[in-house]
Backbone as a printed PyTorch tensor [residue, N CA C, xyz], in Angstrom:
tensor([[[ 195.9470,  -91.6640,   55.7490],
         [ 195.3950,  -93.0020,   55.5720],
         [ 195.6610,  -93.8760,   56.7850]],

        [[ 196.6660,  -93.6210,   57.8020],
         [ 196.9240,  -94.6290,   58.8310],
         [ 196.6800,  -94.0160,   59.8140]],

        [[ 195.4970,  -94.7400,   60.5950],
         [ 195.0660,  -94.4640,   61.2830],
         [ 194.5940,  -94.9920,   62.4910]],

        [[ 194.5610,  -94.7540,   63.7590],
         [ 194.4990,  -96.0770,   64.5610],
         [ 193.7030,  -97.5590,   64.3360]],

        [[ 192.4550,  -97.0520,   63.7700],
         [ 191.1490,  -97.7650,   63.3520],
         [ 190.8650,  -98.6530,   62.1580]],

        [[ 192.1580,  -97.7630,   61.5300],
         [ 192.5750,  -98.7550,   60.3390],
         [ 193.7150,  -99.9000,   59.9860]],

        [[ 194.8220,  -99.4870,   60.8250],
         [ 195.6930, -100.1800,   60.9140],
         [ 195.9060, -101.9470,   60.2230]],

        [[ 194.8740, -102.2520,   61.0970],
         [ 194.7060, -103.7430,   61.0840],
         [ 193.9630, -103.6570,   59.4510]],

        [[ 192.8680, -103.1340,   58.8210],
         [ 192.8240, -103.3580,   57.5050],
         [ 193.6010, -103.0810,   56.6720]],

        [[ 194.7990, -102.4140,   56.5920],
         [ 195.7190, -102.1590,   55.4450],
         [ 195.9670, -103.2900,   54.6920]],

        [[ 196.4050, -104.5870,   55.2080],
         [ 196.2950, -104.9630,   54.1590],
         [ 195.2820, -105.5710,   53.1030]],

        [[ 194.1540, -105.6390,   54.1470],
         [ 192.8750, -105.7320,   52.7530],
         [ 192.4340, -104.2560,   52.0630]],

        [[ 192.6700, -102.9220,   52.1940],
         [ 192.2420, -102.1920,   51.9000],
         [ 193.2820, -102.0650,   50.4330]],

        [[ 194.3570, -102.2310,   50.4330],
         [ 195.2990, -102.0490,   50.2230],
         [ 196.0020, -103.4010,   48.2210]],

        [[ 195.0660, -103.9740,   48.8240],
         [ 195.5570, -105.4000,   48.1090],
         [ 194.5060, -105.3490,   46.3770]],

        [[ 195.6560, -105.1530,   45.4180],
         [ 195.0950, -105.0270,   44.1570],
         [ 194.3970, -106.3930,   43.6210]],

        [[ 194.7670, -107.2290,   44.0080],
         [ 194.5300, -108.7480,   43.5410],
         [ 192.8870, -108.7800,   44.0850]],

        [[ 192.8320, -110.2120,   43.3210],
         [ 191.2360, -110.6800,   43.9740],
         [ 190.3270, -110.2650,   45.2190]],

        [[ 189.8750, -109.9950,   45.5330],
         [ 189.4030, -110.0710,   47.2060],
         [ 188.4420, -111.1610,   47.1290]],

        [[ 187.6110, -111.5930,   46.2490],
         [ 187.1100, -113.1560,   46.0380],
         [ 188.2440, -113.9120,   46.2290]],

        [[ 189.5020, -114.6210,   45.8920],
         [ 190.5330, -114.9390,   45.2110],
         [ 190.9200, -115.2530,   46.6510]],

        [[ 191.3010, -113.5590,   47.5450],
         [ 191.7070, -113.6800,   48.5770],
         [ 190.8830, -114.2480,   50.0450]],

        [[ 189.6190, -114.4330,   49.8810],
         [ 188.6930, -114.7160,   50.8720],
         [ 188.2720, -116.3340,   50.4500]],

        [[ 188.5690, -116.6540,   49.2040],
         [ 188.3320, -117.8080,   49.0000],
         [ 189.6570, -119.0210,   49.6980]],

        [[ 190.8110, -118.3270,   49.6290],
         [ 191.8630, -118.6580,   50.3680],
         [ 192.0130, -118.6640,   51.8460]],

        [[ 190.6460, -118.7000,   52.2690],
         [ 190.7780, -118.4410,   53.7110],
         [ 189.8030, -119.1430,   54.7180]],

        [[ 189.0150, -119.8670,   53.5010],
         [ 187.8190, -120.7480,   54.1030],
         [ 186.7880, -120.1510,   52.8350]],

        [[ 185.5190, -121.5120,   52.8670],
         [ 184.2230, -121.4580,   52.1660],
         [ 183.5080, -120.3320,   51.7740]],

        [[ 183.8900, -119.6060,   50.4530],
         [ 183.3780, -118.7370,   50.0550],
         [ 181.9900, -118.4830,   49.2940]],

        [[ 181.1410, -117.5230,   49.5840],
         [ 179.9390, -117.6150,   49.2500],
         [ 179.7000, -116.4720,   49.0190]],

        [[ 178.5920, -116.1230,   47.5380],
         [ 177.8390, -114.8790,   47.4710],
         [ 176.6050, -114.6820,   47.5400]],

        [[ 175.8400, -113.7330,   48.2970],
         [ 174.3750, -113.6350,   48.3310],
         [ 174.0630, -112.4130,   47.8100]],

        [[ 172.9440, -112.3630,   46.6980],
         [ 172.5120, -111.4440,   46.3600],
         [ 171.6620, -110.6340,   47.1230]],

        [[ 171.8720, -109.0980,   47.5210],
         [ 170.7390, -108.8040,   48.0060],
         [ 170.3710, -107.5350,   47.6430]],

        [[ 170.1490, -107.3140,   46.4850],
         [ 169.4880, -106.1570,   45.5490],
         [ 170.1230, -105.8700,   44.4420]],

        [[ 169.4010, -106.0930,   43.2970],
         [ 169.7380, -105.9080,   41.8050],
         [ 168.9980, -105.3870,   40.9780]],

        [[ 169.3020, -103.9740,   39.9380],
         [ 168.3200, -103.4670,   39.4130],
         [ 168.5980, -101.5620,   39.3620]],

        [[ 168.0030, -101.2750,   38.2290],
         [ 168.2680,  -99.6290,   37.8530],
         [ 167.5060,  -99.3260,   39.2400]],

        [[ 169.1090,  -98.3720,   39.4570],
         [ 168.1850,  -97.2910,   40.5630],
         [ 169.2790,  -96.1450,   39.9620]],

        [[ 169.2480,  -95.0100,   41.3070],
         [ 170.1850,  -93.9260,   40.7470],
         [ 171.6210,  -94.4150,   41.6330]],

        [[ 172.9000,  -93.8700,   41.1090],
         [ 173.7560,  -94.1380,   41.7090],
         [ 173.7610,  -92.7760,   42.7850]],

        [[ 175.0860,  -92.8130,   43.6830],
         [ 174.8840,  -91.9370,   45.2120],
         [ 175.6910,  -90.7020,   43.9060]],

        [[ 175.8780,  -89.4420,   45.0400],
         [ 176.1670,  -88.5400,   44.0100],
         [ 177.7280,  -88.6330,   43.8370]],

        [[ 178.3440,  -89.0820,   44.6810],
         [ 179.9070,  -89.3670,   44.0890],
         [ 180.4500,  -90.6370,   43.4170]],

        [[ 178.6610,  -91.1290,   43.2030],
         [ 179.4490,  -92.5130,   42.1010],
         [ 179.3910,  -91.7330,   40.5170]],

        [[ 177.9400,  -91.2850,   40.8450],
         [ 177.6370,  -89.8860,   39.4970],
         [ 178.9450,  -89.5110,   39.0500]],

        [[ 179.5520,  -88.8400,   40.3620],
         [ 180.5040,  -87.6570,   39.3580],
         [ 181.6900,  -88.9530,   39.0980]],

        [[ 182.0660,  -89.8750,   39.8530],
         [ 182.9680,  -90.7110,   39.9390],
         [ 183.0020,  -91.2900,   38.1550]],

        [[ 181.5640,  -91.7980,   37.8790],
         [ 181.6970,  -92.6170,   36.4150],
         [ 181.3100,  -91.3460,   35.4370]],

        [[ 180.8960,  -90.1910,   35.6840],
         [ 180.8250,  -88.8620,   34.4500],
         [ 179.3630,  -89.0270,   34.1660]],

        [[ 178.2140,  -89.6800,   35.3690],
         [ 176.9910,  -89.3120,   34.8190],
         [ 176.2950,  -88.3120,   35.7200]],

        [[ 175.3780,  -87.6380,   34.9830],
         [ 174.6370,  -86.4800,   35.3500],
         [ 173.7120,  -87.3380,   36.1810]],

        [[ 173.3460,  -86.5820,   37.7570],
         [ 172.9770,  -86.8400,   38.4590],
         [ 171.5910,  -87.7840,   38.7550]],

        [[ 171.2500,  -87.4030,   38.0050],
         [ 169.7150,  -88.3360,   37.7350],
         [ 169.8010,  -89.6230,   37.2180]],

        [[ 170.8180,  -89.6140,   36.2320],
         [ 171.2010,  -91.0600,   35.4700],
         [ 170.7310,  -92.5990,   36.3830]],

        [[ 169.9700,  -92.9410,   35.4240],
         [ 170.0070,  -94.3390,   36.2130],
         [ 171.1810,  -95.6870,   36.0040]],

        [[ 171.3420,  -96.0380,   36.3550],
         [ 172.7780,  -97.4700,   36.7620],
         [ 171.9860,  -98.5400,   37.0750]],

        [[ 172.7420,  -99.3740,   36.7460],
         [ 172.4950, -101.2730,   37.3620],
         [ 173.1680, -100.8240,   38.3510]],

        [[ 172.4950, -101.0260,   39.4930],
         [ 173.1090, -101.5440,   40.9460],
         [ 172.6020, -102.7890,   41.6850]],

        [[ 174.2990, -103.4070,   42.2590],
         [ 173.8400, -104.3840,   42.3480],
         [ 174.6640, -104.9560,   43.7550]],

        [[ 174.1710, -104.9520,   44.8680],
         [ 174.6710, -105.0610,   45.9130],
         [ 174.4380, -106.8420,   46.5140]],

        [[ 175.7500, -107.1420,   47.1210],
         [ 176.1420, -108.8220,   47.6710],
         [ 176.6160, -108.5380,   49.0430]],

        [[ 176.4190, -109.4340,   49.9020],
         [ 176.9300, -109.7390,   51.1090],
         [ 178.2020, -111.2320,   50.9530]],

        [[ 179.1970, -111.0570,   50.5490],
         [ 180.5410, -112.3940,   50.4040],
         [ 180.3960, -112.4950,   52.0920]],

        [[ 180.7110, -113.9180,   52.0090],
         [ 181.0480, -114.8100,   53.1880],
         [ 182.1120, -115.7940,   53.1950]],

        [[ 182.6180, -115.8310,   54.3220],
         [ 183.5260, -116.7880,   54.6900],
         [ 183.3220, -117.5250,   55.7510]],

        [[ 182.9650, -119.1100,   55.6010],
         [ 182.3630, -119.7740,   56.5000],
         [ 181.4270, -119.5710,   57.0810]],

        [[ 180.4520, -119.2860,   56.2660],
         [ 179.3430, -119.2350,   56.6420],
         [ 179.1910, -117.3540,   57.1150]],

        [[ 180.0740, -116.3980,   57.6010],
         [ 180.1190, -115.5690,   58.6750],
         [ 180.5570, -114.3270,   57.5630]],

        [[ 179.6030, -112.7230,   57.2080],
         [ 179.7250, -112.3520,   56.0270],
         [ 180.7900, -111.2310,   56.5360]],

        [[ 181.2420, -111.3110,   55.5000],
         [ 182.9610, -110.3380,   56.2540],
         [ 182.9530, -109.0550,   55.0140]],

        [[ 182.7330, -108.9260,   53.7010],
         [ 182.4470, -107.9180,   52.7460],
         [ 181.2200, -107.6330,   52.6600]],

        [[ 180.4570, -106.3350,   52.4080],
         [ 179.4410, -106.1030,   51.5950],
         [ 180.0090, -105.0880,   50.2690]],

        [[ 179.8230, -105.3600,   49.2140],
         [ 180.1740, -105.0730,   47.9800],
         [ 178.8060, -104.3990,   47.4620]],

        [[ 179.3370, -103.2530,   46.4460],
         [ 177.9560, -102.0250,   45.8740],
         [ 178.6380, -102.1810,   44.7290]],

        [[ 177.8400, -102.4650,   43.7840],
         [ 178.2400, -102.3960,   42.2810],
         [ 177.4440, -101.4200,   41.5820]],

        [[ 178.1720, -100.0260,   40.6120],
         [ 177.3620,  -99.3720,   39.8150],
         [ 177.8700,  -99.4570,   38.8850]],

        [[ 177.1710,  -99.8030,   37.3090],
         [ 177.0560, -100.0040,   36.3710],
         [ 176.1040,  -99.2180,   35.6150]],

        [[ 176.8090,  -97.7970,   34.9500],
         [ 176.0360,  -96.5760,   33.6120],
         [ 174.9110,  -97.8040,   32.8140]],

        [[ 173.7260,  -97.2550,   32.9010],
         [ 172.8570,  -98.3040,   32.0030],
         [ 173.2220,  -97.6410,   30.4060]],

        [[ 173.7620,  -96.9310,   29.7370],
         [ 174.4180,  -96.7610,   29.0650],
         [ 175.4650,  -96.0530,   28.8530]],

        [[ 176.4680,  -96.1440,   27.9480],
         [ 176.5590,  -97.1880,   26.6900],
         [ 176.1980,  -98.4580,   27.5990]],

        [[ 174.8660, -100.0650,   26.5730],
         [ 175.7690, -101.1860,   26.8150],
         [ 175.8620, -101.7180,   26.1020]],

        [[ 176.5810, -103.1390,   26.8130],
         [ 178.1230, -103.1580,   26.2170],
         [ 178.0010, -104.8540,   27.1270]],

        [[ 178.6820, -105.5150,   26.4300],
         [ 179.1630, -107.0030,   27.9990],
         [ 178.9220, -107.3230,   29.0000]],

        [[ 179.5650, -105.8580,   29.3540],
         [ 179.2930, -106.1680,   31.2480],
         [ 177.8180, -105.9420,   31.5740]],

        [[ 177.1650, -105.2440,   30.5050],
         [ 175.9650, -105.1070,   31.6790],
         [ 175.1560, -106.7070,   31.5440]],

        [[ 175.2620, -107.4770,   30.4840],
         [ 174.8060, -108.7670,   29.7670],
         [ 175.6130, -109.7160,   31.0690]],

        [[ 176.9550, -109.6270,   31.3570],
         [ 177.4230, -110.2800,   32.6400],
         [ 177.1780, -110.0130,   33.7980]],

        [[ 176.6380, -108.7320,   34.1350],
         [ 176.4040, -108.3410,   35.6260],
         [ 174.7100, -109.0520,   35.5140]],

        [[ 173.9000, -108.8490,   34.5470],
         [ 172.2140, -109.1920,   34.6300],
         [ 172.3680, -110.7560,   34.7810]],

        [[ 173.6460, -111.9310,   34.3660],
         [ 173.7230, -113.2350,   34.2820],
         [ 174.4010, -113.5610,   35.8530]],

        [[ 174.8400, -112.5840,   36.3960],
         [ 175.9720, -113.1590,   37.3760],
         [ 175.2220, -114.0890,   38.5520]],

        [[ 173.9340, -113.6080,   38.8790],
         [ 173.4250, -114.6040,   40.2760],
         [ 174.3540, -114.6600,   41.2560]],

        [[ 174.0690, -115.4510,   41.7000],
         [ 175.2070, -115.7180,   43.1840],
         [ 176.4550, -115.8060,   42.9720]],

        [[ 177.3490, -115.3590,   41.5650],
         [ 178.7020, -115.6860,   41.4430],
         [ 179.1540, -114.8390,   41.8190]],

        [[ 180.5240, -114.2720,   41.8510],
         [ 181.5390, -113.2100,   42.1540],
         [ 181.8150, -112.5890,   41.0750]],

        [[ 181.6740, -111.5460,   40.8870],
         [ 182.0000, -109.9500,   39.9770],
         [ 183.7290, -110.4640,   40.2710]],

        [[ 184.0170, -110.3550,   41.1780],
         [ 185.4250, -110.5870,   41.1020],
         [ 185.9740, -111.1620,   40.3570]],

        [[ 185.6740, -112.4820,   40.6740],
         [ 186.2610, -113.6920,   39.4180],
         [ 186.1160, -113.4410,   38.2900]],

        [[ 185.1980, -112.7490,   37.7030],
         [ 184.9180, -112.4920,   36.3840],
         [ 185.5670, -111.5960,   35.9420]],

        [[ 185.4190, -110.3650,   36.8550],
         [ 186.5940, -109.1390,   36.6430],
         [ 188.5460, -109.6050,   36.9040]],

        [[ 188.7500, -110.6350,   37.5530],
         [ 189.7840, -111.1970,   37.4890],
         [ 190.6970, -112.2760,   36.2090]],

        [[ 189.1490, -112.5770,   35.8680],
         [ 189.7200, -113.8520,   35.3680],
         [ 190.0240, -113.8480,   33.7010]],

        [[ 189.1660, -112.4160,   33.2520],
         [ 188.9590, -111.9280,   31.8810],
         [ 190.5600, -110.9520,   31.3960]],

        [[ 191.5280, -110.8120,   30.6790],
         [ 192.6470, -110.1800,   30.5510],
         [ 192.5590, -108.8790,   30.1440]],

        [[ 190.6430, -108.3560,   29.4120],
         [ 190.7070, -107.0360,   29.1610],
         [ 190.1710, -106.2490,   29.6000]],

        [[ 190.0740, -106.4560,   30.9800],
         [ 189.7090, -105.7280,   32.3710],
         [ 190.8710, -105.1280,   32.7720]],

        [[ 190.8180, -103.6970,   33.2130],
         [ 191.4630, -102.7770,   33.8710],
         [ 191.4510, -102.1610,   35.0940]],

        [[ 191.7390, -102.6930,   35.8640],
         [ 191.3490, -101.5030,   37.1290],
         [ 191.9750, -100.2990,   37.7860]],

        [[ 191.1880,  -98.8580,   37.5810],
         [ 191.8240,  -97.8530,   37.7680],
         [ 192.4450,  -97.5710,   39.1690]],

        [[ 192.7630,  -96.5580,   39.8340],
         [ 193.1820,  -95.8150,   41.1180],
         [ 191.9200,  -96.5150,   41.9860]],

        [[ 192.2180,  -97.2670,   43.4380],
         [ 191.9860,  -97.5850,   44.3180],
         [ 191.8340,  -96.0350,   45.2460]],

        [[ 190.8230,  -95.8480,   45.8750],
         [ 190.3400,  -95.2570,   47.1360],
         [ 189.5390,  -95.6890,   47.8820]],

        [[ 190.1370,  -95.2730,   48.8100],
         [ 189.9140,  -95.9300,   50.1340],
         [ 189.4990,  -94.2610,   51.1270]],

        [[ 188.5420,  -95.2980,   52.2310],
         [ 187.1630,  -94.3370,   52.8370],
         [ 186.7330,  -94.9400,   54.1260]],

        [[ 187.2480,  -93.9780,   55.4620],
         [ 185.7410,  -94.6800,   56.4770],
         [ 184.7990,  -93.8930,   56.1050]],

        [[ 184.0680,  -94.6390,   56.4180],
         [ 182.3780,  -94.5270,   56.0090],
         [ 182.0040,  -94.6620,   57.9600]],

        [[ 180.9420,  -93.8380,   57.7000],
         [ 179.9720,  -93.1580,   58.8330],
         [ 178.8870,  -92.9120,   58.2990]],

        [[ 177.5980,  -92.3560,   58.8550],
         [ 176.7320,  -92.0370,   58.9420],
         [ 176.4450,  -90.9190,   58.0450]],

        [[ 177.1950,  -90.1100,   57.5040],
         [ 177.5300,  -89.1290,   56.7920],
         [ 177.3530,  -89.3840,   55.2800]],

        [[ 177.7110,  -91.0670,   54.9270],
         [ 177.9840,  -91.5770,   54.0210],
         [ 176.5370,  -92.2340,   53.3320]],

        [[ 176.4550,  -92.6620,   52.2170],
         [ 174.9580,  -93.0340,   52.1820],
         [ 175.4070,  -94.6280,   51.6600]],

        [[ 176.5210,  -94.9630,   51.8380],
         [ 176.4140,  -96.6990,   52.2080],
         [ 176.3350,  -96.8680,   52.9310]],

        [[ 176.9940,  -96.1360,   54.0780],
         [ 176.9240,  -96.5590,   55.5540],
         [ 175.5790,  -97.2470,   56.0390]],

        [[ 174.6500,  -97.0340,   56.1850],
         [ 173.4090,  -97.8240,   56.6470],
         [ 173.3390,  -99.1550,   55.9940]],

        [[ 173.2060,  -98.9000,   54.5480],
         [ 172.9440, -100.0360,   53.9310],
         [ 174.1290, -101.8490,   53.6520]],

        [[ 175.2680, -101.1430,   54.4150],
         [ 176.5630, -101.8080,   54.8840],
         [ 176.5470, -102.3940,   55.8400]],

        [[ 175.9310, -101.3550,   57.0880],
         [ 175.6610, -101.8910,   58.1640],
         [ 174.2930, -103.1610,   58.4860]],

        [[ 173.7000, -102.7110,   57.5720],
         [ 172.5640, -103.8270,   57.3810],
         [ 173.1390, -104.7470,   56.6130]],

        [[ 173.6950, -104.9980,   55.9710],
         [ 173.6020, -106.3710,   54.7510],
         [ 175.1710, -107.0340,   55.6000]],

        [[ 176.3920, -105.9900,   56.6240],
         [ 177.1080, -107.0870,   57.4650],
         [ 176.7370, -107.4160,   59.0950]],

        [[ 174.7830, -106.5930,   58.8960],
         [ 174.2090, -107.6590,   60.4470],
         [ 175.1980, -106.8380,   61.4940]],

        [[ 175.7800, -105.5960,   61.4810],
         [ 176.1400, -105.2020,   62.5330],
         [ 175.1780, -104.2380,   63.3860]],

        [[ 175.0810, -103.8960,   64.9000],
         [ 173.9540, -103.1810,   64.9300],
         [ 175.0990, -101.6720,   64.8320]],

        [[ 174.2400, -100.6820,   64.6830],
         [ 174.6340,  -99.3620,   64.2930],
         [ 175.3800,  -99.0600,   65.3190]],

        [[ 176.9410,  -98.2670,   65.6280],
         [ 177.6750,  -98.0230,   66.8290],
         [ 178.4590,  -98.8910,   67.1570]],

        [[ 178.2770,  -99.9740,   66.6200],
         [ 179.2770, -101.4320,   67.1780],
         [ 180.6930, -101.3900,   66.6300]],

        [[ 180.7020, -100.3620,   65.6160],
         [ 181.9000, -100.3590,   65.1830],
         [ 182.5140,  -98.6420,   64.9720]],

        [[ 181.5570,  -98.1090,   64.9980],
         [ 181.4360,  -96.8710,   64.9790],
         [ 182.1410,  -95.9900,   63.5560]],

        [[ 183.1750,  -96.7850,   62.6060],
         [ 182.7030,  -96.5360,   61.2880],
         [ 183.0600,  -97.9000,   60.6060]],

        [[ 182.7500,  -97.8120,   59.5440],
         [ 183.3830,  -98.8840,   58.7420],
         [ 184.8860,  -98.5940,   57.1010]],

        [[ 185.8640,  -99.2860,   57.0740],
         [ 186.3920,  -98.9520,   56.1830],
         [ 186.2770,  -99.8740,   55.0660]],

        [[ 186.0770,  -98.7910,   53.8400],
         [ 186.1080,  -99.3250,   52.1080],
         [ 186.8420,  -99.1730,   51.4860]],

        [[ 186.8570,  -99.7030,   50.2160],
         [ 187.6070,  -99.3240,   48.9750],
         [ 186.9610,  -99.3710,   47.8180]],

        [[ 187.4800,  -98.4320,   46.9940],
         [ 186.3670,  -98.1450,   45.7750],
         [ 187.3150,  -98.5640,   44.7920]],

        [[ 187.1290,  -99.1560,   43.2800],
         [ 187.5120,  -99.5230,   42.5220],
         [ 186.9540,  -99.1040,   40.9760]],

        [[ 187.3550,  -98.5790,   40.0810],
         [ 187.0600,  -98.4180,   39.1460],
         [ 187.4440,  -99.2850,   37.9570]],

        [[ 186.7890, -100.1610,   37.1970],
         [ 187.1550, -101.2150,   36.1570],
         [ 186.6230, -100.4670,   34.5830]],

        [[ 187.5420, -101.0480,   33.6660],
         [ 187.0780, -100.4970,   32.6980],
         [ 187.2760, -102.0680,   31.3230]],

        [[ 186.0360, -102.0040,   30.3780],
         [ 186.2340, -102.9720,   29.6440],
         [ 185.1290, -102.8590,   28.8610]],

        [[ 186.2570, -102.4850,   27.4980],
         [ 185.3360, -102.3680,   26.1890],
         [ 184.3250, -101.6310,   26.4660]],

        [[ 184.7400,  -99.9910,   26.5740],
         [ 184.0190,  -99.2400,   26.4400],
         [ 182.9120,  -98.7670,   27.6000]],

        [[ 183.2870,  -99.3940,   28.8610],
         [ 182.0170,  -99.6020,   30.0990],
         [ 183.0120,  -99.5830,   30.8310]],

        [[ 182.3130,  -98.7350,   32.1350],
         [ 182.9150,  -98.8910,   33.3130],
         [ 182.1810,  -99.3460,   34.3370]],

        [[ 182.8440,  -99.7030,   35.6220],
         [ 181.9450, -100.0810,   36.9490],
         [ 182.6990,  -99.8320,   37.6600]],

        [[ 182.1770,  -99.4060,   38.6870],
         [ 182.5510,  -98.2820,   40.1700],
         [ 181.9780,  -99.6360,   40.8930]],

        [[ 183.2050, -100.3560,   41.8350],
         [ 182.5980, -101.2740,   43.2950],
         [ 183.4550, -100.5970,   44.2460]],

        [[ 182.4450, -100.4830,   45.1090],
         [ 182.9810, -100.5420,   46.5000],
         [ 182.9030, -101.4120,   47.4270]],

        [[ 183.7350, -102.2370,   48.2530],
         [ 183.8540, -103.1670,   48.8480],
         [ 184.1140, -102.0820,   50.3880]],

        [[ 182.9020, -103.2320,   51.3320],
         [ 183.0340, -102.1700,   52.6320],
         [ 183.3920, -103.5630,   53.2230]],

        [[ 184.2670, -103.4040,   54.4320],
         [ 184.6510, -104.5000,   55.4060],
         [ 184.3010, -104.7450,   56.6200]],

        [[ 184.2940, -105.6040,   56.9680],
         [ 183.2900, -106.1360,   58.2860],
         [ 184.6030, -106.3470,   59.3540]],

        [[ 184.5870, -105.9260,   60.3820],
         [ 185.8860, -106.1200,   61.0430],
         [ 185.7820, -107.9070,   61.2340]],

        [[ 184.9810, -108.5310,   61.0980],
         [ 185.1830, -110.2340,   60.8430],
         [ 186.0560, -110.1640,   59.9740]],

        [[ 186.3430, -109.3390,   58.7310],
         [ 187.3670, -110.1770,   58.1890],
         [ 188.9210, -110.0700,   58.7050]],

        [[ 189.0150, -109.1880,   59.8950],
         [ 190.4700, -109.3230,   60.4990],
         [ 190.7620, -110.7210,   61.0140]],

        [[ 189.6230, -111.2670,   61.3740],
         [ 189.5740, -112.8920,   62.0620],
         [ 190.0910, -114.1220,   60.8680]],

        [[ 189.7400, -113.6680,   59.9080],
         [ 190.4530, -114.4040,   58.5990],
         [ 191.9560, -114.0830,   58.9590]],

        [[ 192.3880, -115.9760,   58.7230],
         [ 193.6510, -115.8570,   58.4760],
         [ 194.0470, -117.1460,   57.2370]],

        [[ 195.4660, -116.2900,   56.4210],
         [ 195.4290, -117.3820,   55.6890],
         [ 195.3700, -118.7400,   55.5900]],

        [[ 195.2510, -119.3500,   56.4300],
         [ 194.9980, -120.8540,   56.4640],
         [ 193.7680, -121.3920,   56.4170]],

        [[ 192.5290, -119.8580,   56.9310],
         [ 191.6280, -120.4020,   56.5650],
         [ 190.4140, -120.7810,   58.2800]],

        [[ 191.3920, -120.5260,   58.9360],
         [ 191.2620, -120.7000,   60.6480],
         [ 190.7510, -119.5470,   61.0430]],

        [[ 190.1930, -119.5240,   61.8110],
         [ 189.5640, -118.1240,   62.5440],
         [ 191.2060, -117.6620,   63.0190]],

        [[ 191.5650, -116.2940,   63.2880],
         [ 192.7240, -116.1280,   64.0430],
         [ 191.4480, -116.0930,   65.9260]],

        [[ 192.7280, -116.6630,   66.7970],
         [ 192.4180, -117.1180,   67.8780],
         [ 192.5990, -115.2530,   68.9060]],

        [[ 193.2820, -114.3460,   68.6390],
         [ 193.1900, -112.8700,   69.1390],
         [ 192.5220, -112.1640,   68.6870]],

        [[ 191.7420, -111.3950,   69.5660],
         [ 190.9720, -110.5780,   68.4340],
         [ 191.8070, -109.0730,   68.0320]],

        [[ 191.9930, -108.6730,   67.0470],
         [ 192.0950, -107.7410,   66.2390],
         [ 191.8890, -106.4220,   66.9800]],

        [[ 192.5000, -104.9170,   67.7700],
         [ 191.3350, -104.1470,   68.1910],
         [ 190.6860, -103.6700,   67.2880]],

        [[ 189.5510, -103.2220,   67.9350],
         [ 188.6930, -102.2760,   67.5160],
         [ 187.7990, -103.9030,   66.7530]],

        [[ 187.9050, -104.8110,   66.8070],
         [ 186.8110, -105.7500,   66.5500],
         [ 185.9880, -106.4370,   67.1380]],

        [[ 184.7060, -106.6570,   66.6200],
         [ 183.6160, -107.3050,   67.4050],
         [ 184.3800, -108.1200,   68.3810]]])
C-alpha cells in the first residue's frame, strides 16, 4: 500500500469518517451531479455486491468540490433490487452528499475499506479523469477507495477517486502554499 505516489494520500485514503464532513472542513463544499440512472455496474462491483453480471444498479456518479476547484469524483452503485430506502434516498438526493446522509443516519454500516490506483486498465479510470478535468497522463494514475455500506437490507459500493488537488487542501481551509509531489 505505500508507495511513492501515494504517500501524500494516506491520509485521505485511509480516513473512516466523512470525506464530505472532511472537505467541508476545508473550504466551500459543493456537489454536482453528473450521471444518474440504471446502467450495469463494472464487473468487480458485480462480484463486489453478489450480482450476476448483467444485473442492472442505480449508478450515480458526482464531481465534490472545494472552492470552487473539484478534488473527488465519487461512483455510486446501488442493486436495483431488493428496494428498500436507500434507493428512495439516492433517486431524492440531487446535489446533496451521499455522505452526509450515509453519516448522519446511526443504521448505516460501513464495511472493509479498499483502496486502488486506478490506470487505464481500470474502467473508472477515464470516466475519473473526465469528471476531475485532468488531461489523460497528467497524473499518470489516480488513487481510490472503495466503500461498502449496508442499511436495512441494501447495500452500496462508492468509490471515491482523488484528484491530487485535494493534497492542496489544508485544514484551515487555505490552499497549502507547497505543492505536494507528484501534483499538478
Amino acid at each position: 500500500m505505500r508507495a511513492p505516489d501515494n504517500v501524500s494520500f494516506m491520509p485521505w485514503l485511509r480516513d473512516r469518517g466523512s470525506l464530505t464532513a472532511r472537505i467541508q472542513a476545508r473550504g466551500h463544499f459543493a456537489v454536482r451531479v453528473l450521471r444518474q440512472g440504471l446502467d450495469s455496474p463494472t464487473a468487480d462491483e458485480a462480484l463486489a455486491l453478489g450480482l450476476p453480471r448483467q444485473a442492472r444498479a442505480w449508478v450515480r456518479e458526482v464531481a465534490l468540490f472545494c472552492d470552487g476547484q473539484i478534488v473527488v469524483f465519487a461512483h455510486t452503485v446501488l442493486p436495483h433490487r431488493p428496494r428498500g430506502p436507500l434507493s428512495l434516498w439516492l433517486a431524492r438526493l440531487g446535489n446533496r452528499s451521499l455522505g452526509a446522509l450515509l453519516f448522519a443516519h446511526p443504521g448505516f454500516e460501513r464495511g472493509t475499506m479498499k483502496f486502488k490506483r486506478l490506470d487505464r486498465r481500470q474502467a473508472l479510470y477515464t470516466p475519473a479523469l473526465a469528471a476531475l478535468q485532468l488531461a489523460d497522463g497528467a497524473t499518470g494514475a489516480l488513487w481510490a477507495r472503495r466503500s461498502q455500506f449496508d442499511f436495512a437490507g441494501q447495500s452500496v459500493l462508492v468509490t471515491e477517486v482523488f484528484s491530487p488537488y485535494v493534497l492542496r487542501l489544508s485544514p484551515s481551509g487555505k490552499e497549502n502554499s507547497t505543492k505536494p509531489r507528484g501534483v499538478l
